[in-house]
């Protein structure tokens, strides 16, 4: 007796495929709107990044690094992007960066509120956790199929699957960050008569920022890792070059595109890490500015006293 | 009307906590409840705190004192019982009413300060006002005023992390003061500070309380601290209040063995005052009397000294047998009181620990006066030494002091 005869075959795949087609037919307006919005955002951002001459952009990126991290990192950034220019991956790199940033922003816009809900409500937390597990462990390629059904080929299905794949750490880290705020500090807010909203915005979120930013950092890294997979459904950028390299067995092209992804990853990772933990970078422009401001206030207070 | 009054408060953690209240009222123990998955944190607590009083709840960790204080401002709702702040019952309030009470009437100081690290000291001190919607300029002014009260003038622009632990807790105190509430809850407020700074903060708190007449409910596990600052102390054990009383009542009449064991470790010489060990003298003499009646009194009481009082019962001098005898022999009519009589006066509230140095400088017994300067009693050196022996934690049972005249006679023999 073979298993085929013995067990009932549940048509899970067919069922979900049917559901997805049903979505496609009945919610097409929603998908069109999403598609239009994503394309507008990504195209707009890509155009902006490519508007100025590449060398000016390199300087701007270096300046960002100086403002948020340190002059050492600013030099590294300049070298890194100049190198990208020299291996001629600048344009696809900017396209990928635009997609990653848009996907990250969308993921965070969804993840942070869900994380806050999960942190304040046990039921939500219990419900959300298995969904997140599912989203993270499902092979990322699988998301491409419904994405193509919904949005056909191009940048948008890539973005859609990127957002789904990159979302979970944002939710988890937001929930964790809020939950690990010292309970006595939250009690202090309550004991002075703060409303739940005042406690959230005045105490929990500010104190959870480092953890939330660590989540954002992970979201960005996951988005980048999806960039290549998006290339398979026709999204522009470094992913497209990698896929071309694979399909034509063009090793030099593949390597150059791959190095471009690595360079972008290094820049985005270090920059967002310093955003979440400004205290660790005392030589950043922001820290120096804050310090001199604080000294001035202290001097003024001393003069008054 | 008491500022805070609690009547039969229960706090039980676990599923369906009300069955725990019924079980406890039916006489079941805390341990039996634990088998049912219920934790009884506070059991049948009743007490009242008068306005302007420092009321200390003292107990070891797990005794339920932190739970108790959190029920007073409704952070944790009571499972059963009634809690009244002034004329408002906390137990029946909804969330908005509770917030209103916390903004206007009760503020709180926390063990680990619970300051907001992303705000400046000034913004932290103004937090309570900000929450209740007070305008920027007013709350800044009131926060600055509160910071000045706790000795942190000029620190408003710094971050809490720039400050030492003691200073951070001053910020916590300023935050509670700035809120302008008449009741302050202090949850182990000084326990995280090192002993010297803790002592400073205790003194400052008592000082502030006397100036501002706040009602303070103070939680501590340190009995010395409780006795130093508390007008009254509630001793808690295993969720129950086992005794409420002044520090002297608790020291002298412990309600049960638990309290008695607890107070063994207290430095009583810091808690007990002159009034607790003073005794009535064998006799006193009005200043209008002559040497002959003084001599007669001394012979009758077998006492080599006498306290002479003025008409208003303020002490005038201590006179000695040999001087009186000489005056009688010379046939003088006035008591032999020198122009500057040796008279070691001490206030009835002086801690026993401070009496030793005074006693060592004088031959005569210490003369204790009350608040109006009137005579209250005497402390002969032997009484002080006996008391010192009895104050030692070990061994507790102290022999009764020997009768005075006999001892003084022996002293005379030795001379």
XYZ file of C-alpha atoms in Angstrom:
720
model
C 0.000 0.000 0.000
C 1.623 3.240 -1.038
C 1.230 6.428 0.958
C -0.745 7.883 -1.947
C -3.543 5.454 -1.330
C -3.393 5.594 2.425
C -3.211 9.303 3.186
C -5.595 11.983 2.154
C -3.734 14.355 -0.188
C -4.344 17.904 1.020
C -4.102 20.282 -1.952
C -2.367 22.997 0.090
C -0.442 24.498 -2.822
C -3.495 24.541 -5.081
C -5.570 26.080 -2.341
C -3.181 28.912 -1.720
C -2.658 29.443 -5.433
C -6.433 29.710 -5.791
C -6.535 32.205 -2.929
C -3.807 34.282 -4.523
C -5.604 34.319 -7.869
C -8.732 35.349 -6.054
C -6.828 38.228 -4.463
C -5.465 39.188 -7.860
C -8.925 39.278 -9.416
C -10.752 41.014 -6.589
C -8.139 43.342 -5.146
C -6.509 44.438 -8.378
C -7.113 48.082 -7.539
C -5.083 47.711 -4.350
C -2.223 46.006 -6.178
C -2.241 48.645 -8.886
C -2.052 51.373 -6.286
C 0.807 49.645 -4.474
C 2.564 49.060 -7.746
C 2.207 52.694 -8.764
C 3.412 53.964 -5.374
C 6.453 51.687 -5.273
C 7.477 52.530 -8.807
C 7.116 56.231 -8.119
C 9.187 55.997 -4.936
C 11.946 53.843 -6.386
C 12.174 55.725 -9.669
C 12.135 59.053 -7.883
C 14.860 58.021 -5.474
C 16.973 56.429 -8.206
C 16.715 59.570 -10.309
C 17.697 61.693 -7.326
C 20.721 59.533 -6.570
C 21.795 59.697 -10.211
C 20.935 63.373 -10.674
C 24.213 64.778 -9.425
C 27.598 63.798 -10.833
C 28.909 60.619 -9.218
C 31.873 62.401 -7.616
C 29.579 64.865 -5.847
C 27.511 61.945 -4.556
C 30.676 60.275 -3.257
C 31.453 63.457 -1.332
C 27.883 63.592 0.023
C 28.086 59.987 1.236
C 31.411 60.735 2.884
C 29.871 63.761 4.564
C 27.005 61.598 5.907
C 29.597 59.210 7.323
C 31.385 62.095 8.991
C 28.184 63.476 10.487
C 27.011 60.206 11.997
C 30.156 58.186 12.656
C 33.713 59.450 12.309
C 36.245 60.956 9.906
C 37.888 57.535 9.559
C 34.655 56.072 8.274
C 34.210 59.087 5.977
C 37.523 58.308 4.276
C 36.604 54.627 4.028
C 33.284 55.598 2.443
C 34.960 57.797 -0.140
C 37.441 55.056 -1.062
C 34.680 52.474 -1.211
C 32.444 54.453 -3.582
C 35.362 55.584 -5.747
C 36.240 51.931 -6.132
C 32.647 51.198 -7.184
C 32.976 53.961 -9.793
C 36.209 52.436 -11.055
C 34.685 48.978 -11.535
C 31.790 50.658 -13.335
C 28.873 49.509 -11.179
C 27.812 53.006 -10.062
C 24.460 53.166 -11.816
C 23.167 49.694 -10.853
C 24.500 50.318 -7.360
C 22.395 53.465 -6.990
C 19.366 51.595 -8.369
C 19.858 48.861 -5.782
C 20.380 51.413 -3.037
C 17.110 53.119 -3.951
C 15.251 49.781 -3.868
C 16.828 48.821 -0.543
C 15.980 52.151 1.040
C 12.374 52.111 -0.181
C 11.925 48.495 0.935
C 13.464 49.304 4.322
C 11.247 52.311 4.877
C 8.127 50.298 3.939
C 9.184 47.400 6.155
C 9.790 49.739 9.095
C 6.514 51.590 8.593
C 4.782 48.208 8.983
C 7.153 46.593 11.487
C 7.394 49.279 14.175
C 3.653 49.653 14.835
C 3.203 45.881 14.819
C 6.163 45.568 17.192
C 4.654 48.175 19.503
C 1.323 46.342 19.491
C 3.054 43.057 20.199
C 4.976 44.602 23.074
C 1.876 46.023 24.726
C -0.543 43.199 24.003
C 0.165 39.571 24.813
C -2.403 38.207 22.383
C -0.902 40.110 19.474
C 2.539 38.927 20.505
C 1.467 35.284 20.582
C -0.291 35.599 17.212
C 2.481 37.494 15.471
C 5.388 35.278 16.487
C 4.536 32.188 14.352
C 3.688 34.425 11.384
C 7.117 36.027 11.633
C 8.766 32.612 11.897
C 6.924 31.554 8.767
C 7.923 34.685 6.862
C 11.570 34.256 7.770
C 11.956 30.543 7.134
C 9.966 30.305 3.910
C 12.540 30.204 1.080
C 12.691 33.728 -0.255
C 12.296 32.582 -3.878
C 8.789 31.355 -3.137
C 7.599 34.902 -2.523
C 8.528 35.738 -6.094
C 5.774 33.580 -7.567
C 2.762 35.380 -6.050
C 4.660 38.646 -6.460
C 4.828 38.055 -10.201
C 1.160 37.056 -10.261
C 0.250 40.285 -8.504
C 2.611 42.714 -10.168
C 4.041 40.898 -13.259
C 7.781 41.317 -13.771
C 9.966 44.305 -12.916
C 11.036 46.219 -9.834
C 7.749 46.021 -7.908
C 7.484 42.226 -7.372
C 11.094 42.319 -6.202
C 10.268 45.040 -3.703
C 7.157 43.206 -2.540
C 9.040 40.021 -1.711
C 11.886 42.033 -0.208
C 9.524 43.802 2.178
C 7.954 40.514 3.313
C 11.313 38.837 3.762
C 12.959 41.769 5.567
C 10.035 42.627 7.851
C 10.417 40.119 10.744
C 13.558 41.436 12.484
C 12.014 44.909 12.507
C 8.949 43.620 14.385
C 10.951 41.403 16.723
C 13.515 44.012 17.667
C 10.847 46.676 18.247
C 8.955 44.333 20.559
C 12.141 43.312 22.350
C 13.333 46.906 22.663
C 10.107 48.060 24.275
C 9.802 45.038 26.531
C 13.308 45.419 27.878
C 12.844 49.033 28.969
C 13.419 49.024 32.724
C 10.059 48.377 34.397
C 10.800 50.860 37.164
C 11.240 53.629 34.589
C 7.876 52.784 33.064
C 6.379 52.723 36.568
C 7.866 56.167 37.132
C 5.886 57.398 34.142
C 2.702 55.781 35.434
C 3.204 57.033 38.969
C 3.374 60.630 37.755
C 0.103 60.149 35.922
C 1.343 59.740 32.353
C -1.129 58.291 29.864
C -0.152 55.095 27.989
C 0.548 57.277 24.936
C 2.814 59.589 26.917
C 4.665 56.589 28.317
C 5.100 55.110 24.844
C 6.395 58.255 23.165
C 8.202 59.757 26.141
C 9.778 56.701 27.762
C 9.446 53.381 25.956
C 10.251 54.374 22.371
C 13.187 56.676 23.181
C 14.738 54.032 25.420
C 14.090 51.291 22.848
C 15.737 53.237 20.007
C 19.111 51.424 20.118
C 17.391 48.035 19.861
C 14.962 49.237 17.205
C 17.876 50.624 15.190
C 19.636 47.266 15.463
C 16.450 45.834 13.948
C 16.512 48.455 11.178
C 20.101 47.505 10.486
C 19.046 43.876 10.065
C 16.140 44.886 7.850
C 18.565 46.705 5.566
C 20.933 43.749 5.411
C 18.088 41.356 4.568
C 16.817 43.770 1.909
C 20.250 43.815 0.344
C 20.411 40.054 0.327
C 17.070 40.053 -1.497
C 18.314 42.541 -4.085
C 19.991 39.780 -6.059
C 16.894 37.590 -5.912
C 14.810 40.530 -7.123
C 17.133 40.628 -10.111
C 15.627 37.295 -11.151
C 12.200 38.887 -11.643
C 13.613 41.721 -13.664
C 14.319 44.405 -11.078
C 17.072 46.775 -12.145
C 20.325 47.101 -10.274
C 23.177 44.907 -9.136
C 20.895 41.868 -8.910
C 20.187 42.050 -12.601
C 23.952 42.053 -13.336
C 24.488 39.057 -11.057
C 21.705 37.131 -12.786
C 23.170 38.059 -16.183
C 26.530 36.839 -14.973
C 25.027 33.515 -13.937
C 22.975 32.922 -17.068
C 25.814 33.781 -19.456
C 28.544 32.284 -17.282
C 30.205 35.707 -17.358
C 32.554 35.490 -14.363
C 34.002 39.062 -14.492
C 30.521 40.615 -14.620
C 29.313 38.422 -11.753
C 32.310 39.271 -9.590
C 32.057 43.012 -10.177
C 28.340 43.068 -9.419
C 28.908 40.927 -6.334
C 31.626 43.257 -5.045
C 29.229 46.156 -5.612
C 26.705 44.490 -3.290
C 29.403 43.972 -0.662
C 30.516 47.625 -0.832
C 26.938 48.841 -0.502
C 26.353 46.466 2.410
C 29.428 47.719 4.274
C 28.389 51.345 3.858
C 24.751 50.863 4.868
C 25.577 48.546 7.765
C 28.138 50.819 9.389
C 26.084 53.937 8.845
C 22.869 52.538 10.353
C 24.768 50.924 13.218
C 26.065 54.345 14.218
C 22.560 55.828 13.917
C 21.301 53.436 16.573
C 24.176 53.962 18.948
C 25.320 57.569 18.702
C 26.995 57.395 22.109
C 29.651 55.018 20.831
C 30.954 57.513 18.271
C 32.202 60.549 20.166
C 34.075 61.948 17.166
C 31.043 62.152 14.881
C 30.062 65.663 13.851
C 26.729 65.345 15.674
C 28.365 64.262 18.929
C 30.884 67.110 18.746
C 28.130 69.626 18.083
C 26.026 68.314 20.962
C 29.008 68.409 23.270
C 29.864 72.014 22.536
C 26.203 72.949 22.928
C 26.008 71.223 26.315
C 29.197 72.954 27.430
C 27.763 76.309 26.476
C 24.562 75.633 28.432
C 26.565 74.519 31.445
C 28.705 77.653 31.226
C 25.633 79.827 31.031
C 24.103 78.033 34.031
C 27.359 78.458 35.944
C 27.435 82.155 35.059
C 23.859 82.568 36.307
C 24.618 80.761 39.538
C -8.662 62.873 58.451
C -5.708 60.638 57.629
C -3.792 61.340 54.398
C -3.678 57.656 53.513
C -5.792 54.975 55.049
C -5.796 51.329 54.138
C -8.400 48.919 55.352
C -8.017 45.171 54.925
C -5.867 45.365 51.791
C -5.073 42.136 49.978
C -2.889 41.592 46.937
C -2.799 38.118 45.496
C -1.075 37.161 42.258
C -2.249 34.240 40.146
C -5.333 33.077 38.330
C -8.651 34.096 39.901
C -7.014 35.806 42.888
C -10.287 36.414 44.729
C -10.526 32.785 45.790
C -7.210 33.390 47.601
C -8.739 36.184 49.662
C -11.596 33.922 50.700
C -9.200 31.094 51.524
C -7.018 33.363 53.657
C -10.033 34.768 55.457
C -11.152 31.191 56.117
C -7.860 30.664 57.893
C -5.671 29.008 55.307
C -1.992 29.888 55.255
C 0.148 31.541 52.649
C 1.987 28.275 51.995
C -1.247 26.390 51.347
C -2.186 29.070 48.836
C 1.096 28.649 47.029
C 0.202 25.034 46.300
C -2.840 26.360 44.444
C -0.623 28.583 42.327
C -1.504 31.770 44.165
C 1.022 34.130 45.697
C -0.278 36.234 48.543
C 1.911 39.341 48.501
C -0.073 41.459 50.938
C -2.527 40.018 53.440
C -5.097 42.038 55.357
C -3.043 45.205 55.670
C -4.670 48.048 57.574
C -2.929 51.242 58.572
C -3.367 54.971 58.332
C -0.883 57.747 57.736
C -1.564 61.168 59.203
C -0.827 64.322 57.194
C 2.746 65.498 57.708
C 3.905 62.163 59.031
C 6.817 60.009 57.887
C 5.374 56.512 57.978
C 7.891 53.764 57.338
C 6.986 50.286 56.157
C 9.824 48.021 57.105
C 10.330 44.420 56.050
C 12.745 42.048 54.364
C 12.574 41.302 50.667
C 9.489 39.262 49.897
C 7.580 40.693 52.811
C 5.210 42.498 50.470
C 6.257 46.060 51.217
C 6.941 47.011 47.580
C 3.575 45.586 46.579
C 1.925 47.541 49.360
C 3.380 50.881 48.246
C 2.331 50.220 44.654
C -1.239 49.693 45.771
C -1.269 53.089 47.444
C -1.014 54.939 44.116
C -2.882 52.259 42.228
C 0.018 51.018 40.089
C -1.191 47.610 41.165
C -4.868 47.358 42.001
C -5.692 45.722 45.306
C -7.368 42.324 45.122
C -9.565 43.222 48.071
C -9.846 45.928 50.664
C -10.137 49.664 50.501
C -7.544 52.362 50.098
C -8.465 55.978 50.661
C -6.322 58.998 49.819
C -7.691 61.990 51.686
C -11.375 61.566 50.902
C -11.032 59.652 47.626
C -11.189 55.889 47.416
C -8.494 54.585 45.062
C -10.062 51.157 44.846
C -13.081 52.258 42.814
C -11.357 54.609 40.380
C -11.051 54.213 36.631
C -7.757 54.784 34.817
C -8.325 58.470 34.095
C -9.301 59.256 37.698
C -6.267 57.363 38.943
C -3.996 59.386 36.664
C -5.527 62.550 38.035
C -4.814 61.470 41.622
C -1.223 60.615 40.706
C -0.722 63.994 39.060
C -2.211 66.062 41.860
C -1.787 64.150 45.096
C 0.829 61.373 45.087
C 4.326 61.299 43.676
C 6.903 58.568 43.985
C 10.665 58.081 44.366
C 12.197 54.834 43.163
C 14.949 52.538 44.411
C 16.997 52.676 41.218
C 16.073 56.313 40.567
C 14.135 55.517 37.339
C 15.323 58.706 35.672
C 14.987 59.142 31.935
C 18.517 58.940 30.536
C 17.664 60.778 27.319
C 16.510 63.890 29.151
C 18.462 66.456 31.099
C 18.314 66.690 34.868
C 16.012 69.714 34.598
C 13.667 67.940 32.188
C 13.618 64.927 34.492
C 12.710 67.090 37.471
C 9.925 68.681 35.417
C 8.555 65.340 34.209
C 5.525 65.188 36.479
C 4.516 68.717 35.504
C 5.056 68.049 31.821
C 2.799 65.003 31.997
C 0.031 67.000 33.602
C 0.250 69.684 30.945
C 1.915 72.563 32.818
C 3.415 75.146 30.445
C 7.126 75.152 29.686
C 8.205 78.286 31.524
C 6.277 77.447 34.687
C 7.474 73.870 34.851
C 11.062 74.910 34.251
C 10.827 77.394 37.086
C 9.286 74.859 39.458
C 11.807 72.192 38.478
C 14.678 74.605 39.112
C 13.185 75.446 42.486
C 12.904 71.753 43.390
C 16.474 71.102 42.254
C 17.658 73.936 44.458
C 15.779 72.444 47.418
C 17.698 69.184 47.074
C 21.028 70.979 46.595
C 21.393 70.563 42.837
C 21.213 74.188 41.782
C 22.908 74.704 38.420
C 22.842 71.004 37.455
C 19.695 71.264 35.343
C 21.538 71.134 32.012
C 23.415 67.909 32.680
C 22.384 64.350 31.845
C 21.581 61.962 34.703
C 24.528 59.806 33.611
C 26.884 62.701 34.440
C 25.782 62.526 38.091
C 26.761 60.229 40.954
C 24.217 57.825 42.459
C 23.433 60.106 45.369
C 22.926 63.057 43.060
C 20.724 61.002 40.741
C 18.469 60.150 43.656
C 18.324 63.836 44.530
C 16.983 64.351 41.014
C 14.409 61.635 41.732
C 13.488 63.481 44.906
C 13.322 66.807 43.049
C 11.023 65.236 40.454
C 8.649 64.197 43.229
C 8.890 67.594 44.962
C 8.365 69.558 41.740
C 5.112 67.705 41.134
C 3.827 69.582 44.161
C 1.871 66.674 45.628
C 1.190 66.507 49.334
C 1.977 62.779 49.526
C 5.284 61.204 48.546
C 5.861 57.473 48.230
C 9.455 56.364 48.577
C 10.262 52.807 47.538
C 13.599 51.811 49.076
C 14.682 55.232 47.928
C 18.067 55.223 49.634
C 18.855 51.502 49.559
C 21.017 51.701 46.442
C 23.240 54.430 47.909
C 26.387 53.889 49.915
C 26.046 54.300 53.683
C 27.522 57.789 54.115
C 25.440 59.270 51.322
C 22.423 57.381 52.601
C 22.842 59.064 55.984
C 23.034 62.464 54.269
C 19.918 61.803 52.256
C 18.006 60.662 55.336
C 18.875 63.866 57.141
C 17.941 65.910 54.120
C 14.625 64.116 53.765
C 13.696 64.715 57.399
C 14.731 68.337 56.991
C 12.676 68.787 53.808
C 9.718 67.058 55.393
C 9.792 69.445 58.338
C 9.934 72.449 56.037
C 7.357 71.321 53.490
C 5.162 69.147 55.727
C 4.773 66.429 53.126
C 3.178 63.145 54.063
C 5.753 60.466 53.344
C 5.262 56.729 53.036
C 8.735 55.248 53.084
C 9.629 51.638 52.324
C 12.869 50.147 53.569
C 14.500 46.884 54.582
C 16.927 48.702 56.868
C 15.602 48.981 60.412
C 18.198 51.582 61.369
C 16.952 53.726 58.513
C 13.354 53.145 59.565
C 14.138 54.207 63.120
C 16.125 57.253 62.016
C 13.485 58.848 59.856
C 10.174 57.251 60.782
C 7.600 58.906 62.994
C 5.865 55.561 63.011
C 6.949 52.207 61.667
C 4.931 49.312 60.320
C 6.800 46.011 60.519
C 5.873 43.610 57.724
C 6.476 39.903 57.510
C 5.212 37.415 54.947
C 2.675 39.886 53.602
C 1.220 40.849 56.940
C 1.752 43.947 59.054
C 2.845 42.522 62.406
C 3.281 45.736 64.362
C 2.732 49.464 63.946
C 4.271 51.894 66.385
C 6.917 54.493 67.081
C 10.511 53.301 67.051
C 10.618 53.295 70.828
C 7.437 51.269 71.074
C 8.866 48.721 68.695
C 12.166 48.576 70.534
C 10.674 48.390 73.972
C 7.541 46.359 73.322
C 8.130 44.136 70.291
C 4.818 42.546 69.339
C 6.263 39.092 68.724
C 9.459 37.065 68.490
C 9.988 38.034 64.890
C 10.111 41.738 65.684
C 12.188 41.042 68.771
C 14.773 39.107 66.763
C 14.797 41.835 64.191
C 15.506 44.659 66.552
C 18.465 42.870 68.088
C 20.672 44.303 65.380
C 19.569 47.876 65.816
C 22.004 50.378 67.231
C 19.652 51.388 70.008
C 21.900 54.091 71.362
C 21.025 56.048 68.204
C 17.324 55.387 68.522
C 16.678 55.555 72.240
C 16.689 59.038 73.661
C 17.495 60.447 77.058
C 13.821 60.328 77.981
C 13.790 56.541 77.607
C 16.504 55.884 80.203
C 16.095 58.835 82.566
C 14.677 58.212 86.002
C 12.976 60.323 88.612
C 15.474 61.529 91.211
C 15.035 60.358 94.810
C 14.038 63.923 95.637
C 14.182 67.482 94.358
C 14.421 70.728 96.213
C 12.883 74.119 95.595
C 15.440 76.899 95.336
C 13.801 78.797 98.180
C 14.645 76.045 100.708
C 17.531 76.264 103.143
C 20.558 73.994 103.703
C 18.937 72.278 106.680
C 16.041 70.852 104.713
C 18.478 69.862 101.974
C 20.577 67.998 104.531
C 17.502 66.246 105.894
C 16.391 65.164 102.416
C 19.803 63.801 101.621
C 19.948 61.793 104.805
C 16.465 60.390 104.178
C 17.204 59.388 100.606
C 20.797 58.307 101.218
C 21.738 60.356 98.160
C 24.866 62.538 98.030
C 23.331 65.058 95.582
C 20.134 66.957 95.054
C 18.630 68.727 92.073
C 17.493 72.238 92.923
C 14.562 73.571 90.895
C 13.319 77.099 90.390
C 9.678 77.959 90.949
C 8.871 77.254 87.271
C 10.448 73.801 87.647
C 13.471 74.617 85.482
C 16.642 73.101 86.944
C 18.830 75.527 88.817
C 21.724 73.496 90.161
C 22.911 70.213 91.558
C 24.169 70.509 95.128
C 26.409 68.063 96.959
C 26.276 66.609 100.419
C 29.652 67.962 101.615
C 28.764 71.525 100.584
C 25.383 71.272 102.300
C 27.036 69.880 105.457
C 29.509 72.768 105.474
C 26.682 75.301 105.052
C 24.740 73.757 107.942
C 27.859 73.849 110.124
C 28.456 77.523 109.287
C 24.786 78.238 110.099
C 24.074 79.856 106.719
C 20.482 80.258 105.516
C 21.064 79.869 101.790
C 21.783 76.779 99.775
C 25.427 76.407 98.826
C 24.939 77.212 95.132
C 28.004 78.591 93.392
C 27.648 81.551 91.009
C 28.117 79.276 88.034
C 26.675 75.957 89.121
C 27.807 72.779 87.446
C 24.670 71.653 85.677
C 24.909 69.201 82.716
C 21.540 69.826 81.009
C 20.413 67.554 78.176
C 17.278 67.671 76.096
C 14.899 64.719 76.424
C 15.276 63.977 72.691
C 19.065 63.609 72.757
C 20.071 60.133 71.520
C 21.664 57.999 74.196
C 24.803 57.739 72.071
C 25.425 61.454 72.532
C 25.115 61.337 76.324
C 28.358 59.547 77.073
C 30.645 62.438 76.190
C 28.630 64.913 78.292
C 28.474 62.536 81.204
C 32.225 61.986 81.129
C 32.890 65.714 81.594
C 30.764 66.121 84.701
C 30.695 64.741 88.192
C 27.001 65.266 88.662
C 24.225 63.228 87.039
C 22.832 64.477 83.718
C 19.732 66.601 84.212
C 17.093 66.006 81.540
C 14.724 68.787 80.498
C 11.616 68.704 78.335
C 10.842 70.963 75.375
C 9.942 73.904 77.618
C 13.192 73.596 79.583
C 11.431 72.158 82.629
C 12.941 69.416 84.717
C 12.065 65.912 83.495
C 14.458 63.517 85.207
C 18.054 62.601 85.864
C 20.509 60.170 84.372
C 23.233 59.259 86.881
C 26.371 57.884 85.276
C 25.637 54.378 86.500
C 22.216 54.398 84.807
C 23.832 55.444 81.553
C 26.403 52.666 81.802
C 23.771 50.100 82.671
C 21.697 51.270 79.743
C 24.733 50.989 77.470
C 25.123 47.388 78.609
C 21.469 46.661 77.982
C 21.615 48.314 74.562
C 24.106 45.781 73.283
C 22.298 43.368 70.969
C 23.822 40.355 72.736
C 22.870 39.120 75.237
C 19.356 40.577 75.243
C 18.220 40.093 78.849
C 19.782 42.901 80.862
C 19.874 42.896 84.645
C 17.734 45.519 86.302
C 19.781 48.528 87.367
C 20.824 48.325 91.005
C 19.053 50.711 93.372
C 20.726 54.070 93.211
C 21.403 55.127 96.778
C 23.315 51.986 97.612
C 25.609 52.443 94.674
C 26.211 56.096 95.407
C 27.019 55.213 98.969
C 29.610 52.763 97.720
C 31.029 55.486 95.539
C 31.267 57.709 98.554
C 33.124 55.036 100.468
C 35.626 54.745 97.696
C 36.351 58.462 97.812
